[in-house]
mmCIF file of C-alpha atoms and ligand atoms in Angstrom:
data_model
loop_
_atom_site.group_PDB
_atom_site.id
_atom_site.type_symbol
_atom_site.label_atom_id
_atom_site.label_comp_id
_atom_site.label_asym_id
_atom_site.label_seq_id
_atom_site.Cartn_x
_atom_site.Cartn_y
_atom_site.Cartn_z
ATOM 1 C CA MET A 22 -0.285 0.288 -0.058
ATOM 2 C CA TYR A 23 3.080 1.739 0.043
ATOM 3 C CA GLU A 24 4.104 2.042 -3.330
ATOM 4 C CA PRO A 25 2.157 4.229 -6.769
ATOM 5 C CA GLY A 26 0.381 1.787 -8.905
ATOM 6 C CA ASN A 27 -1.954 2.017 -11.133
ATOM 7 C CA VAL A 28 -5.712 2.219 -10.133
ATOM 8 C CA LEU A 29 -8.156 0.476 -10.843
ATOM 9 C CA MET A 30 -11.990 1.936 -8.798
ATOM 10 C CA VAL A 31 -14.910 -0.913 -8.589
ATOM 11 C CA CYS A 32 -18.037 -0.724 -7.984
ATOM 12 C CA LEU A 33 -21.736 -2.723 -9.166
ATOM 13 C CA GLY A 34 -22.575 -0.942 -12.051
ATOM 14 C CA ASN A 35 -19.668 1.377 -12.318
ATOM 15 C CA ILE A 36 -22.526 4.124 -13.351
ATOM 16 C CA CYS A 37 -22.446 5.795 -9.712
ATOM 17 C CA ARG A 38 -19.380 5.261 -7.087
ATOM 18 C CA SER A 39 -16.272 4.260 -9.449
ATOM 19 C CA PRO A 40 -16.835 6.354 -12.343
ATOM 20 C CA LEU A 41 -16.262 9.312 -8.861
ATOM 21 C CA ALA A 42 -13.586 7.701 -7.242
ATOM 22 C CA GLN A 43 -12.365 7.419 -10.952
ATOM 23 C CA GLY A 44 -11.864 11.305 -11.316
ATOM 24 C CA VAL A 45 -11.714 12.096 -7.837
ATOM 25 C CA PHE A 46 -8.181 9.848 -7.389
ATOM 26 C CA LYS A 47 -7.547 11.107 -11.229
ATOM 27 C CA LYS A 48 -6.936 14.685 -10.181
ATOM 28 C CA MET A 49 -5.873 14.199 -7.016
ATOM 29 C CA SER A 50 -2.486 11.624 -8.523
ATOM 30 C CA LYS A 51 -1.288 13.478 -11.195
ATOM 31 C CA LYS A 52 1.927 13.724 -9.943
ATOM 32 C CA PHE A 53 2.177 10.469 -9.678
ATOM 33 C CA ASN A 54 2.755 8.736 -13.414
ATOM 34 C CA ILE A 55 -0.058 6.161 -13.387
ATOM 35 C CA GLU A 56 -2.953 5.114 -15.131
ATOM 36 C CA VAL A 57 -6.788 5.315 -13.395
ATOM 37 C CA ASP A 58 -9.351 3.799 -14.813
ATOM 38 C CA SER A 59 -12.695 2.022 -13.219
ATOM 39 C CA ALA A 60 -14.658 -1.093 -13.995
ATOM 40 C CA GLY A 61 -18.141 -2.085 -12.447
ATOM 41 C CA VAL A 62 -18.743 -5.894 -11.345
ATOM 42 C CA ALA A 63 -21.341 -6.430 -13.474
ATOM 43 C CA ASN A 64 -22.389 -5.543 -17.587
ATOM 44 C CA TYR A 65 -26.173 -3.909 -16.790
ATOM 45 C CA HIS A 66 -25.092 -0.431 -17.674
ATOM 46 C CA SER A 67 -21.570 -0.939 -20.326
ATOM 47 C CA GLY A 68 -21.434 1.112 -22.786
ATOM 48 C CA TYR A 69 -23.855 4.160 -20.639
ATOM 49 C CA PRO A 70 -21.793 7.021 -19.154
ATOM 50 C CA PRO A 71 -21.535 8.370 -15.388
ATOM 51 C CA ASP A 72 -24.993 8.732 -13.955
ATOM 52 C CA LYS A 73 -26.200 11.997 -13.770
ATOM 53 C CA ARG A 74 -25.991 12.930 -10.026
ATOM 54 C CA SER A 75 -21.945 11.538 -10.162
ATOM 55 C CA ILE A 76 -21.208 13.943 -13.201
ATOM 56 C CA TYR A 77 -23.754 16.915 -11.011
ATOM 57 C CA ILE A 78 -21.395 15.777 -7.888
ATOM 58 C CA ALA A 79 -18.045 16.005 -9.793
ATOM 59 C CA LYS A 80 -18.484 19.338 -11.696
ATOM 60 C CA LYS A 81 -19.234 21.268 -8.405
ATOM 61 C CA ASN A 82 -15.984 19.636 -7.267
ATOM 62 C CA GLY A 83 -14.347 21.133 -10.667
ATOM 63 C CA ILE A 84 -14.133 17.575 -12.469
ATOM 64 C CA ASP A 85 -15.653 16.011 -15.427
ATOM 65 C CA ILE A 86 -16.679 12.980 -15.715
ATOM 66 C CA SER A 87 -19.011 13.134 -17.864
ATOM 67 C CA MET A 88 -17.073 11.679 -20.932
ATOM 68 C CA GLN A 89 -16.478 7.939 -19.111
ATOM 69 C CA LYS A 90 -17.843 4.766 -20.442
ATOM 70 C CA ALA A 91 -19.112 2.362 -17.784
ATOM 71 C CA ARG A 92 -17.159 -1.298 -18.031
ATOM 72 C CA GLN A 93 -17.118 -4.462 -17.090
ATOM 73 C CA ILE A 94 -13.834 -5.535 -14.607
ATOM 74 C CA ASN A 95 -12.112 -8.444 -17.232
ATOM 75 C CA LEU A 96 -8.908 -10.758 -16.023
ATOM 76 C CA GLY A 97 -6.810 -8.415 -17.533
ATOM 77 C CA ASP A 98 -7.214 -5.672 -14.740
ATOM 78 C CA PHE A 99 -5.777 -8.119 -12.775
ATOM 79 C CA LYS A 100 -2.540 -7.624 -14.824
ATOM 80 C CA LYS A 101 -2.901 -4.513 -15.779
ATOM 81 C CA PHE A 102 -4.144 -3.205 -12.459
ATOM 82 C CA ASP A 103 -1.557 -3.166 -8.776
ATOM 83 C CA TYR A 104 -4.538 -1.923 -7.122
ATOM 84 C CA VAL A 105 -7.965 -2.651 -6.855
ATOM 85 C CA PHE A 106 -10.055 -0.933 -5.081
ATOM 86 C CA VAL A 107 -13.925 -2.029 -4.728
ATOM 87 C CA MET A 108 -16.279 0.522 -2.415
ATOM 88 C CA ASP A 109 -18.668 -2.253 -0.681
ATOM 89 C CA LYS A 110 -18.495 -5.623 0.591
ATOM 90 C CA GLN A 111 -19.812 -7.207 -2.429
ATOM 91 C CA ASN A 112 -17.869 -5.795 -4.373
ATOM 92 C CA LEU A 113 -15.180 -7.589 -2.726
ATOM 93 C CA HIS A 114 -16.307 -10.843 -2.973
ATOM 94 C CA ASN A 115 -17.709 -10.891 -6.116
ATOM 95 C CA VAL A 116 -13.843 -9.470 -7.640
ATOM 96 C CA LYS A 117 -11.873 -11.977 -4.876
ATOM 97 C CA ASP A 118 -14.494 -14.675 -6.076
ATOM 98 C CA PHE A 119 -13.770 -13.440 -10.198
ATOM 99 C CA THR A 120 -10.493 -14.193 -9.544
ATOM 100 C CA SER A 121 -10.108 -17.077 -7.556
ATOM 101 C CA ASN A 122 -8.301 -19.489 -10.030
ATOM 102 C CA TYR A 123 -5.933 -16.520 -11.324
ATOM 103 C CA LYS A 124 -2.279 -15.678 -10.411
ATOM 104 C CA THR A 125 -2.782 -11.614 -9.680
ATOM 105 C CA ASN A 126 -0.275 -9.619 -6.807
ATOM 106 C CA SER A 127 -3.247 -6.455 -7.684
ATOM 107 C CA ILE A 128 -3.843 -5.874 -3.782
ATOM 108 C CA ILE A 129 -7.603 -5.897 -3.588
ATOM 109 C CA ARG A 130 -9.286 -4.026 -0.682
ATOM 110 C CA LEU A 131 -12.372 -1.538 0.371
ATOM 111 C CA LEU A 132 -11.006 1.799 -0.807
ATOM 112 C CA ASN A 133 -12.671 2.555 2.459
ATOM 113 C CA ASP A 134 -10.652 -0.340 4.598
ATOM 114 C CA PRO A 135 -12.722 -1.312 6.498
ATOM 115 C CA TYR A 136 -15.344 0.871 6.356
ATOM 116 C CA GLU A 137 -18.452 0.165 3.383
ATOM 117 C CA ILE A 138 -18.701 3.197 0.605
ATOM 118 C CA GLU A 139 -22.906 2.079 -0.002
ATOM 119 C CA ASP A 140 -24.618 2.099 -2.637
ATOM 120 C CA PRO A 141 -26.249 5.135 -3.787
ATOM 121 C CA TYR A 142 -28.164 4.482 -6.855
ATOM 122 C CA TYR A 143 -32.146 3.758 -4.745
ATOM 123 C CA GLY A 144 -31.374 6.816 -2.700
ATOM 124 C CA ASN A 145 -31.440 10.653 -3.373
ATOM 125 C CA GLU A 146 -28.761 13.471 -4.110
ATOM 126 C CA GLU A 147 -27.665 13.693 -0.182
ATOM 127 C CA GLY A 148 -26.421 10.247 -1.301
ATOM 128 C CA PHE A 149 -24.383 11.114 -3.728
ATOM 129 C CA GLU A 150 -22.568 13.636 -1.570
ATOM 130 C CA ILE A 151 -22.149 11.941 1.614
ATOM 131 C CA VAL A 152 -20.540 9.222 -1.579
ATOM 132 C CA TYR A 153 -18.427 11.826 -2.883
ATOM 133 C CA ASP A 154 -17.333 12.343 0.834
ATOM 134 C CA LYS A 155 -16.845 9.216 1.165
ATOM 135 C CA ILE A 156 -14.477 8.820 -1.778
ATOM 136 C CA TYR A 157 -12.083 12.174 -1.316
ATOM 137 C CA GLN A 158 -10.946 11.206 2.270
ATOM 138 C CA SER A 159 -10.703 7.539 1.271
ATOM 139 C CA CYS A 160 -8.624 8.530 -2.319
ATOM 140 C CA LYS A 161 -6.516 11.167 0.136
ATOM 141 C CA ARG A 162 -5.267 8.610 2.566
ATOM 142 C CA VAL A 163 -4.398 6.206 0.150
ATOM 143 C CA LEU A 164 -2.121 8.932 -1.809
ATOM 144 C CA ASN A 165 -0.653 10.315 2.005
ATOM 145 C CA ASN A 166 1.033 6.550 2.399
ATOM 146 C CA TRP A 167 2.649 6.461 -1.222
ATOM 147 C CA LYS A 168 6.546 7.261 -1.029
HETATM 148 P P1 4NP B 217 -22.840 1.983 -8.230
HETATM 149 O O1 4NP B 217 -24.232 1.848 -8.341
HETATM 150 O O2 4NP B 217 -22.495 0.566 -8.216
HETATM 151 O O3 4NP B 217 -21.944 3.226 -7.455
HETATM 152 O O4 4NP B 217 -21.876 2.663 -10.405
HETATM 153 C C1 4NP B 217 -25.179 1.081 -9.253
HETATM 154 C C2 4NP B 217 -25.733 1.135 -10.099
HETATM 155 C C3 4NP B 217 -26.884 0.605 -10.531
HETATM 156 C C4 4NP B 217 -27.058 0.286 -9.938
HETATM 157 C C5 4NP B 217 -26.978 -0.836 -9.194
HETATM 158 C C6 4NP B 217 -25.842 -0.117 -8.152
HETATM 159 N N1 4NP B 217 -28.584 -1.685 -10.900
HETATM 160 O O5 4NP B 217 -28.544 -1.854 -9.786
HETATM 161 O O6 4NP B 217 -28.352 -1.220 -12.383
#
């Protein structure tokens, strides 16, 4: 957790939480020459832009995520990304299950370890504010640990 590396942010749909996390981490990690991306455990929303509420809260904080397109995780991600940060325990379970027969050196962790960043999809805008704050604090914590 102390060396800079490529980061993949993962949630369920890749339209609410992980696109925000991608945008926040990308902006914060500019001085490191790393790749930052996001993906979903599920493929329901593949090809779609982030949820309007995520685009809005990102924009409010000076980050444009509107060009992102949702995609599903694939095994290649576990070669390319040194860190795979997931949002909740279900994501963690799914990702570990997905890679159970695959040899990977990726560090797979809850982004807000040991806490979850809960799915805001069925909630209101306030839920997205909470998600943004948790993502922001978590990303800062990760970067503070990097040399
Ligand atoms: P996300 O939120 O995992 O943060 O992108 C969700 C988006 C869509 C659904 C669930 C969670 N869905 O069930 O469609």
